Short mmCIF file of C-alpha atoms and ligand atoms in Angstrom, two decimals:
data_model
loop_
_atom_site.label_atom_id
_atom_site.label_comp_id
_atom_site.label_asym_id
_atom_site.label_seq_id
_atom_site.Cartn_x
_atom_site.Cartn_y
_atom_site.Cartn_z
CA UNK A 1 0.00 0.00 0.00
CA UNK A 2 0.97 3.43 -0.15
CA UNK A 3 0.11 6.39 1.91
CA UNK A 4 0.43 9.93 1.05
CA UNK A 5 0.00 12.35 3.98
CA UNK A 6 -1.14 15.79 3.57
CA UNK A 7 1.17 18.73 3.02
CA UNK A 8 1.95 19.89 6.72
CA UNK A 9 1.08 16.47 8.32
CA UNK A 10 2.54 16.52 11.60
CA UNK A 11 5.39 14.34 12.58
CA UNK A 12 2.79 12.98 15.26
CA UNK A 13 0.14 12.52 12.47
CA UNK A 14 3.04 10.49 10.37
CA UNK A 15 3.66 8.26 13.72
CA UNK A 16 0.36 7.55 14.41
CA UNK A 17 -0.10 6.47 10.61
CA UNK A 18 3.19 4.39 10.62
CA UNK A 19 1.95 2.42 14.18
CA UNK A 20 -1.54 1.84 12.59
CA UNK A 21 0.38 0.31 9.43
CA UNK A 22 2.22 -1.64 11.78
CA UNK A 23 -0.58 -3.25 13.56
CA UNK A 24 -2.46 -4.27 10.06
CA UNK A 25 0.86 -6.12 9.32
CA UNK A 26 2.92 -3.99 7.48
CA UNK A 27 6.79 -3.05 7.15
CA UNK A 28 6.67 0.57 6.31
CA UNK A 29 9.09 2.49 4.37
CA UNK A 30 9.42 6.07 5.11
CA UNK A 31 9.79 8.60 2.33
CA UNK A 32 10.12 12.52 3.44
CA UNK A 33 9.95 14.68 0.86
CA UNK A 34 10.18 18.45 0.88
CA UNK A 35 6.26 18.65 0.84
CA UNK A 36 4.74 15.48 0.80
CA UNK A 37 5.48 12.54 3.27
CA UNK A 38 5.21 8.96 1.64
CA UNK A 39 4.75 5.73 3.35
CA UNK A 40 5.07 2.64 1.76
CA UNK A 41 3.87 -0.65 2.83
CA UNK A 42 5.03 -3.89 2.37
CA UNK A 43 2.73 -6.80 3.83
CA UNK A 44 -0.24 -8.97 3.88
CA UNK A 45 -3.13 -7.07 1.35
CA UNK A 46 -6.26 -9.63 1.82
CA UNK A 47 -8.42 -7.92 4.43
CA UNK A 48 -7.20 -4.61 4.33
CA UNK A 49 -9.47 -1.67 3.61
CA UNK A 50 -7.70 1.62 2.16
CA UNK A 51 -10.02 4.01 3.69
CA UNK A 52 -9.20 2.34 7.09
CA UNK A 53 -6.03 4.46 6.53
CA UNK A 54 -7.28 7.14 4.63
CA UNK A 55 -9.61 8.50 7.17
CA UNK A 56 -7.05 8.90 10.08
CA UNK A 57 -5.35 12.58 10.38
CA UNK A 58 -3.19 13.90 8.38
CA UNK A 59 -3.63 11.32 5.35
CA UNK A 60 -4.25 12.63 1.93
CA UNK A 61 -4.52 9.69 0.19
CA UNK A 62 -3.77 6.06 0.58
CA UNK A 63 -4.11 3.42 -2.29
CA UNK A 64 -3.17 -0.61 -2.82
CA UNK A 65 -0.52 -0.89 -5.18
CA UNK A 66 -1.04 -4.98 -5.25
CA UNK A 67 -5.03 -6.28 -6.63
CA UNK A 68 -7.27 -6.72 -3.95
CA UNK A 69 -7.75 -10.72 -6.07
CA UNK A 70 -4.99 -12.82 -5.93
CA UNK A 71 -6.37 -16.48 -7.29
CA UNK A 72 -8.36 -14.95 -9.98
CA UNK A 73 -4.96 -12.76 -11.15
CA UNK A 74 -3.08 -13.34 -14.00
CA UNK A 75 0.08 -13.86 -11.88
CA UNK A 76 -1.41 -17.01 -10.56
CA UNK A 77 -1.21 -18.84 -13.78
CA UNK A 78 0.51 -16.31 -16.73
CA UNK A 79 0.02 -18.24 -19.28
CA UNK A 80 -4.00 -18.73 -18.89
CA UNK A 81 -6.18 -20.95 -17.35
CA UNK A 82 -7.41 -23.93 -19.75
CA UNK A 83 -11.20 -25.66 -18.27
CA UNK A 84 -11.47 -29.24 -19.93
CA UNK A 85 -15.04 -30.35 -19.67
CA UNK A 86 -15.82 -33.60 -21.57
CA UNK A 87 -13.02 -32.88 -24.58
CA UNK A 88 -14.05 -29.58 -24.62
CA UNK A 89 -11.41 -27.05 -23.67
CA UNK A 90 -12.14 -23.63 -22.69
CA UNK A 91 -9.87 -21.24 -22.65
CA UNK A 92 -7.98 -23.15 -24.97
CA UNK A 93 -7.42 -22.79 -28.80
CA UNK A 94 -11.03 -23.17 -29.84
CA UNK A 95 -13.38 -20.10 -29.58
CA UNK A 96 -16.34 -22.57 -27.79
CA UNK A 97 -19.77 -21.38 -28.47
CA UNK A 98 -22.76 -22.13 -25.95
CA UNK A 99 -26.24 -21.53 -27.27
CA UNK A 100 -29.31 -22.10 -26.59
CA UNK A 101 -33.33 -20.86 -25.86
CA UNK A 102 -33.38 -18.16 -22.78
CA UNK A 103 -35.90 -20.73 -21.23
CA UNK A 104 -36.38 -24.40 -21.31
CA UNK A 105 -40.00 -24.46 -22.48
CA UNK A 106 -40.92 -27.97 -23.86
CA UNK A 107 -39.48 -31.51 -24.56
CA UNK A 108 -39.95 -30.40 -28.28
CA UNK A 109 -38.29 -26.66 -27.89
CA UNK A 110 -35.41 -28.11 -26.11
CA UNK A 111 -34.86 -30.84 -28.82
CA UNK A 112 -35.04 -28.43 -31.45
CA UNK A 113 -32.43 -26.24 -30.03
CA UNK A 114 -30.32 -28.73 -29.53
CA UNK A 115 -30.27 -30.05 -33.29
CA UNK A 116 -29.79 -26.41 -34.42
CA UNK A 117 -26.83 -26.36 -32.19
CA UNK A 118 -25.12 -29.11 -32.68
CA UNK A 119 -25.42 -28.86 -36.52
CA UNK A 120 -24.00 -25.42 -36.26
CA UNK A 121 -20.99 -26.22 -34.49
CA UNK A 122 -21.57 -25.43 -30.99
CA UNK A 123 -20.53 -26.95 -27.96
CA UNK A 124 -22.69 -26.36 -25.15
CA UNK A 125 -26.58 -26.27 -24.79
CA UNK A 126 -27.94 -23.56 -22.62
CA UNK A 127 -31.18 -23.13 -21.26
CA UNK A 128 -32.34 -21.70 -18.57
CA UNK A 129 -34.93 -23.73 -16.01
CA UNK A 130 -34.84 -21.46 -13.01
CA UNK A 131 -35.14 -18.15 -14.67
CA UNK A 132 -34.21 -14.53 -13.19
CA UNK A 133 -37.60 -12.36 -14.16
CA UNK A 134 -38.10 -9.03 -14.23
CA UNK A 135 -41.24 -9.27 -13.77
CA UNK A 136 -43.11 -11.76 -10.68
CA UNK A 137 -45.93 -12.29 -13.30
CA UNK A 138 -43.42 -13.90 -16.18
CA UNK A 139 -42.95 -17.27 -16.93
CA UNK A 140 -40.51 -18.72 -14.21
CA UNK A 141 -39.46 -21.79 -16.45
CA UNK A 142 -40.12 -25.77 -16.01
CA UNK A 143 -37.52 -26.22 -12.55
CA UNK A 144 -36.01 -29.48 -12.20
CA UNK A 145 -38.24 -30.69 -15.36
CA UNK A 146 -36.58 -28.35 -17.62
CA UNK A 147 -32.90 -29.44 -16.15
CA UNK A 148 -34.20 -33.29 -17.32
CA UNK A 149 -35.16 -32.00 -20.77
CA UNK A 150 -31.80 -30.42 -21.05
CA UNK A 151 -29.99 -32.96 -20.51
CA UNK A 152 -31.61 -35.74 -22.68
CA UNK A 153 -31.63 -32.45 -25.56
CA UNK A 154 -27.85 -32.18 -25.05
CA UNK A 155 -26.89 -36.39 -24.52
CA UNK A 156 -28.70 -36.93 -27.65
CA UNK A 157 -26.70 -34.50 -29.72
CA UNK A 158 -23.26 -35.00 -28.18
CA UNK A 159 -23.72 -30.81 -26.39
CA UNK A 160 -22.41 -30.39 -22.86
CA UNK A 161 -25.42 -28.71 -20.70
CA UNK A 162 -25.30 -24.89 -18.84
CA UNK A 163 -28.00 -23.79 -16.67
CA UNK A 164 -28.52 -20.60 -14.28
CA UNK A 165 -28.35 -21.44 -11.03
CA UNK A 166 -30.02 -19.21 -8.40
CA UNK A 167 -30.07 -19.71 -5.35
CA UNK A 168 -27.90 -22.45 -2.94
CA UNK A 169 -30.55 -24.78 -2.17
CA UNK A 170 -31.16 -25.75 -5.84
CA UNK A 171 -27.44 -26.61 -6.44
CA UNK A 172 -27.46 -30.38 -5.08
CA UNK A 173 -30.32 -31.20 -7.71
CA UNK A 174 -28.33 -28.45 -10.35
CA UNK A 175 -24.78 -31.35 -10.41
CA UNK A 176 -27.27 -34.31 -11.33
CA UNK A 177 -27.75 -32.50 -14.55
CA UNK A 178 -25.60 -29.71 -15.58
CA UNK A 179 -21.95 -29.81 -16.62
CA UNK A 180 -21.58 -25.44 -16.32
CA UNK A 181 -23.51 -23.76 -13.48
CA UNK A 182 -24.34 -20.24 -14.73
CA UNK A 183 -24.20 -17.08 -12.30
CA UNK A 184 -26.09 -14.54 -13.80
CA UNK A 185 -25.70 -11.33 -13.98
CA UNK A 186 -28.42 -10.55 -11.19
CA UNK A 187 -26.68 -12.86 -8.94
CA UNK A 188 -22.88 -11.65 -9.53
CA UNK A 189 -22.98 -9.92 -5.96
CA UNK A 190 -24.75 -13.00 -3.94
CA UNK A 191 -21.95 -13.89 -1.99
CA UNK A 192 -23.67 -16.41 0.03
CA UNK A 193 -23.94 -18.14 -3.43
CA UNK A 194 -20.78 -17.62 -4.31
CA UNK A 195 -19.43 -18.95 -1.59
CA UNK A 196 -21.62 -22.31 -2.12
CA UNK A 197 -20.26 -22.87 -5.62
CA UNK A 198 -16.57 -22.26 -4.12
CA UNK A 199 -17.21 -25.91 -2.58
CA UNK A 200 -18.82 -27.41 -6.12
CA UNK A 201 -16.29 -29.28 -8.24
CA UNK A 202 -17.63 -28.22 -11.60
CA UNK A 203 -17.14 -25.01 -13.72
CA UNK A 204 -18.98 -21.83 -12.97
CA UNK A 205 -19.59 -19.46 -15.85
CA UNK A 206 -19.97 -16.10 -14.21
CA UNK A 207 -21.80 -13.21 -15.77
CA UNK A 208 -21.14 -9.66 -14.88
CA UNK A 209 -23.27 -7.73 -13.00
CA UNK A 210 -24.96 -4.55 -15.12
CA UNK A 211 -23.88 -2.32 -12.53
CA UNK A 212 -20.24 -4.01 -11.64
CA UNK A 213 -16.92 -3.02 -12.43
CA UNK A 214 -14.17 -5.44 -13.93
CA UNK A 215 -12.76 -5.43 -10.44
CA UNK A 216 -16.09 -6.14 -9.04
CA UNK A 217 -16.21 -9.31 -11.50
CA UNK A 218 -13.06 -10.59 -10.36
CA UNK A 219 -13.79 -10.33 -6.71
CA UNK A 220 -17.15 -12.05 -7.34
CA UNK A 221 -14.36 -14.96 -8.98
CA UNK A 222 -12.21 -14.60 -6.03
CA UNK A 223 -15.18 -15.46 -3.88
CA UNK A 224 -15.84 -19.07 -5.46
CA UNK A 225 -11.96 -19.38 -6.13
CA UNK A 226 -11.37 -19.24 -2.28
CA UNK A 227 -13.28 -21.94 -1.57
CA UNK A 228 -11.54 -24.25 -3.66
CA UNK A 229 -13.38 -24.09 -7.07
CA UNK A 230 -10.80 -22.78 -9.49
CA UNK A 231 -12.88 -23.47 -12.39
CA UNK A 232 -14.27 -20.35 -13.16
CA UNK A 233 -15.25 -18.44 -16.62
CA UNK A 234 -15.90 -15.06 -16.98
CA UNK A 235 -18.59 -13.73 -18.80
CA UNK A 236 -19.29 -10.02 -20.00
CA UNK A 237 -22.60 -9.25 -20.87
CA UNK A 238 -23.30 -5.86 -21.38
CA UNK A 239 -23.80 -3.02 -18.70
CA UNK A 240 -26.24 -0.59 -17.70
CA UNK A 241 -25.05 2.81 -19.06
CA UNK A 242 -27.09 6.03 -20.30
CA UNK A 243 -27.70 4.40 -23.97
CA UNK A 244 -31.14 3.27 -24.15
CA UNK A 245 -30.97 2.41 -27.74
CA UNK A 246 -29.60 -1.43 -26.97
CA UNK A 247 -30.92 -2.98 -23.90
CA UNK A 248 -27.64 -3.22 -22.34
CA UNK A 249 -24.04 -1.28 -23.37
CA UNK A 250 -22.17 -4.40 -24.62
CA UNK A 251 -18.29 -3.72 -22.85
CA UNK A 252 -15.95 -5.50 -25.86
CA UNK A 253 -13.09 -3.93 -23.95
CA UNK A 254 -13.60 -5.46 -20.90
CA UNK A 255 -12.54 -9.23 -23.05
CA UNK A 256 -8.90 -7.58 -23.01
CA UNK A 257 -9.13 -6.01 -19.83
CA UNK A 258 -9.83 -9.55 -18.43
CA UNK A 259 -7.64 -11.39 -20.40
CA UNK A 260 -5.02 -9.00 -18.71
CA UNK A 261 -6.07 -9.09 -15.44
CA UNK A 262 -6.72 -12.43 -14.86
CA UNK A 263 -6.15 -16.11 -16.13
CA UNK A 264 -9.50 -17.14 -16.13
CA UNK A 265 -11.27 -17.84 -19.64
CA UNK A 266 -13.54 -14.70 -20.78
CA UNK A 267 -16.38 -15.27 -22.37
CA UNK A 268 -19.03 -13.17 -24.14
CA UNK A 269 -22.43 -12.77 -24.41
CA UNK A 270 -23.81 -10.39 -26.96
CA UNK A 271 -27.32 -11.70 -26.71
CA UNK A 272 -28.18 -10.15 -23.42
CA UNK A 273 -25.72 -7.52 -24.60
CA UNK A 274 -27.42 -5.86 -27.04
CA UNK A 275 -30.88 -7.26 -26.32
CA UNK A 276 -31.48 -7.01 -29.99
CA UNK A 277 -31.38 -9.77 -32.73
CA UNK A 278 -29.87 -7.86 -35.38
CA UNK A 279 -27.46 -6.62 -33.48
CA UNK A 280 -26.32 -9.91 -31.63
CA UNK A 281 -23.92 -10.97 -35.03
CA UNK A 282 -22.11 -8.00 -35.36
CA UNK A 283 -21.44 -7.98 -31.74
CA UNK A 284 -20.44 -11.78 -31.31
CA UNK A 285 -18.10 -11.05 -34.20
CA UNK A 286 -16.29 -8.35 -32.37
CA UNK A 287 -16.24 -10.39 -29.51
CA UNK A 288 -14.54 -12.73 -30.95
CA UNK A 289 -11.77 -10.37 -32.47
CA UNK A 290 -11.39 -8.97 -29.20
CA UNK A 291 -10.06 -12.68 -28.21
CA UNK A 292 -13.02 -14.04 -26.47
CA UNK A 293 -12.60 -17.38 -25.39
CA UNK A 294 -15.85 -18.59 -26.37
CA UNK A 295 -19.81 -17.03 -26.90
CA UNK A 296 -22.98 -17.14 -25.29
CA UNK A 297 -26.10 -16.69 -27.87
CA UNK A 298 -29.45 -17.02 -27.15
CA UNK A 299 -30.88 -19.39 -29.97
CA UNK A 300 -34.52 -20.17 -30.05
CA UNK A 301 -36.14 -22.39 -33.40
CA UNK A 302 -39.16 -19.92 -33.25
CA UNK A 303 -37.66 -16.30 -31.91
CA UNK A 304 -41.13 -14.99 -32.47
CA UNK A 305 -42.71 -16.75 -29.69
CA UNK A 306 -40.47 -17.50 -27.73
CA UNK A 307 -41.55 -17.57 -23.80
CA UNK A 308 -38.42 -15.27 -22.95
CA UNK A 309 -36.07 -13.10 -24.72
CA UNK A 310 -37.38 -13.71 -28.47
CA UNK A 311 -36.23 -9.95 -29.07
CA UNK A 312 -32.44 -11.30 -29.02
CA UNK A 313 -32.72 -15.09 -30.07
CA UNK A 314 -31.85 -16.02 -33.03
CA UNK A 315 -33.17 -18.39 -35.37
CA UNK A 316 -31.53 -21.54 -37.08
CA UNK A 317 -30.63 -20.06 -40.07
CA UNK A 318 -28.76 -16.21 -38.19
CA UNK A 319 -27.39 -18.85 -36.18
CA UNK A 320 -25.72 -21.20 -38.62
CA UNK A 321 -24.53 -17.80 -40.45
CA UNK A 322 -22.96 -16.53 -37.88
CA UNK A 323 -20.76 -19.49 -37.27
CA UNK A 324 -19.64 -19.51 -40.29
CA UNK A 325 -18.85 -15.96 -40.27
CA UNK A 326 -17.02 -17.11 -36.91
CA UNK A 327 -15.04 -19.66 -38.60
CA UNK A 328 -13.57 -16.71 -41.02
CA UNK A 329 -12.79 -14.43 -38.49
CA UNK A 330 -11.37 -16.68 -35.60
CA UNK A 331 -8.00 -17.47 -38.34
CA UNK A 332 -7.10 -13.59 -37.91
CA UNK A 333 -6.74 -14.19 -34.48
CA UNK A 334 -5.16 -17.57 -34.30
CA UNK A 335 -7.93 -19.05 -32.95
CA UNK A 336 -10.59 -22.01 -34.49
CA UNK A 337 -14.37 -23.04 -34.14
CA UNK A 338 -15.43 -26.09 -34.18
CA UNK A 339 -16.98 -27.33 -37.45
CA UNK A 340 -19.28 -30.58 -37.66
CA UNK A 341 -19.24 -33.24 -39.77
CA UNK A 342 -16.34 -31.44 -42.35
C1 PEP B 401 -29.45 -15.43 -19.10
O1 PEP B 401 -28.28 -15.76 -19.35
O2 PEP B 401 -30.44 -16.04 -19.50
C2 PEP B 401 -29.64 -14.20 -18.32
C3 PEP B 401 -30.77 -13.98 -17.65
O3 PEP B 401 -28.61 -13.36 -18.42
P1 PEP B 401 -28.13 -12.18 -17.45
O4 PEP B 401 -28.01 -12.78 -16.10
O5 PEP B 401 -26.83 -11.78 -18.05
O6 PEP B 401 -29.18 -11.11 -17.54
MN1 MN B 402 -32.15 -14.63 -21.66
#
């Protein structure tokens, strides 16, 4: 950490600092310039609170030089963090691309999706059975009954299965069926949660909050990392800002951001992104140029009436086009897509 005390701190205001540094754990180094007095500290950074320091007399400003994550940081594993689910490696060379309807709505919905998928090249079927609704009076999506569906959907044409989870009692059930458990973006701050998946032995694809920061995201990692889980994928998709034009801000800079921050695979999802169909190609293209590790679309066989989300799904034939258009683009960036039966 480092402390800068106000011009004119008094030599008792500089002692008082330097004993409180002491106490957190710190070997301070003591910098007296002709204005400004400068303490640096050397130590332990987990619990410690800047403003703990910044509030006492005489301090002007005091900052952590280190990240406040330390598992989810890049120095933990430089060269990047490779999640092998089933053959499938994320964060590996393939761009992987999960897909699926917003919500699991019927044995026949589910099946369909799944064929589209799979013929298209993607990996992972995702559908959502415990759905986050705006509104209490929405659909809240089949429960355990949808999870079943999934899976059969996804056995049946060789997918791996994703699924929001939502809250911790509904994660036992969750591991029967799911190879991914989803965090959404509503649930990014649920620590409680967090915590609970830190003790589950299977991947957790985490989706930024619309209000978080990058930092935010990684601490949200760090959460389920310190409890053991170190099988965690990041996932931007989209924040609130003043734009009301697409129903979220998709942030394609925060896939490099990550990538240099932290080891962890970084997903995207331009679906919830943009909130709009036509715009959900364009995006997921960028996405990928900006060296996402893999894609989330929403894919639905009948957009239109779709129970959830129709506005952003896309249908068989955008989705097969755009992984195509993937497979073009991924080259530039030394990266490949999976292609199916070629
Ligand atoms: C979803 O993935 O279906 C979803 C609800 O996304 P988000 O949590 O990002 O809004
Ligand atoms: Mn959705």
């Amino acid at each position: 950490m480092m402390v800068v005390m106000h011009e004119g701190a008094t030599e008792e205001q500089v002692e008082a600092v330097i004993e409180r540094m002491v106490e957190l754990g710190f070997t301070v180094h003591r910098s007296t310039g002709v204005v400004h007095t400068v303490l640096g500290g050397v130590g332990p950074m987990d619990n410690f609170e800047p403003e703990v320091i910044e509030m006492m007399s005489g301090v002007q400003e005091c900052r952590r030089i280190g990240s406040a994550y330390k598992l989810a940081s890049r120095h933990f594993n430089p060269h990047g963090t490779v999640i092998e689910i089933g053959g499938v490696r994320f964060g590996g060379e393939e761009v992987v691309v999960m897909a699926g309807p917003c919500s699991v709505e019927s044995e026949e919905q589910i099946e369909r999706a799944a064929a589209i998928i799979a013929a298209a090249g993607g990996r992972v079927l995702r559908g959502g059975s415990l759905k986050p609704r705006q509104s209490p009076y929405a659909k809240p999506g089949l429960g355990e009954a949808g999870l079943k569906l999934l899976r059969a959907a996804a056995d049946r044409h060789g997918l791996l299965v994703a699924s929001e989870v939502m809250e911790n009692s509904e994660i036992p059930s969750m591991l029967n069926y799911v190879d991914i458990l989803q965090v959404g973006s509503r649930n990014m701050v649920n620590v409680n949660l967090l915590r609970e998946l830190g003790k589950v032995r299977k991947p957790i694809l985490l989706k930024r909050g619309v209000a978080s920061t990058i930092e935010e995201l990684l601490m949200a990692a760090e959460h389920v990392m310190a409890g053991g889980n170190y099988q965690v994928i990041l996932c931007e998709r989209g924040i609130r800002t003043f734009e009301t034009y697409t129903r979220s801000t998709m942030d394609i800079s925060a896939i490099p951001i990550l990538h240099k921050l932290s080891h962890l695979p970084v997903f995207a999802d331009p679906s919830h992104g943009t909130g709009r169909r036509d715009k959900v190609i364009p995006m997921a293209r960028a996405a990928v140029a900006a060296g996402a590790d893999g894609l989330m679309i929403e894919v639905h066989p009948d957009p239109d009436h779709a129970h959830a989300d129709g506005a952003h799904a896309l249908n068989a034939e955008q989705f097969s086009e755009l992984m195509t258009q993937l497979r073009r683009i991924a080259p530039a960036v030394d990266r490949t897509v999976h292609s199916v039966g070629i």
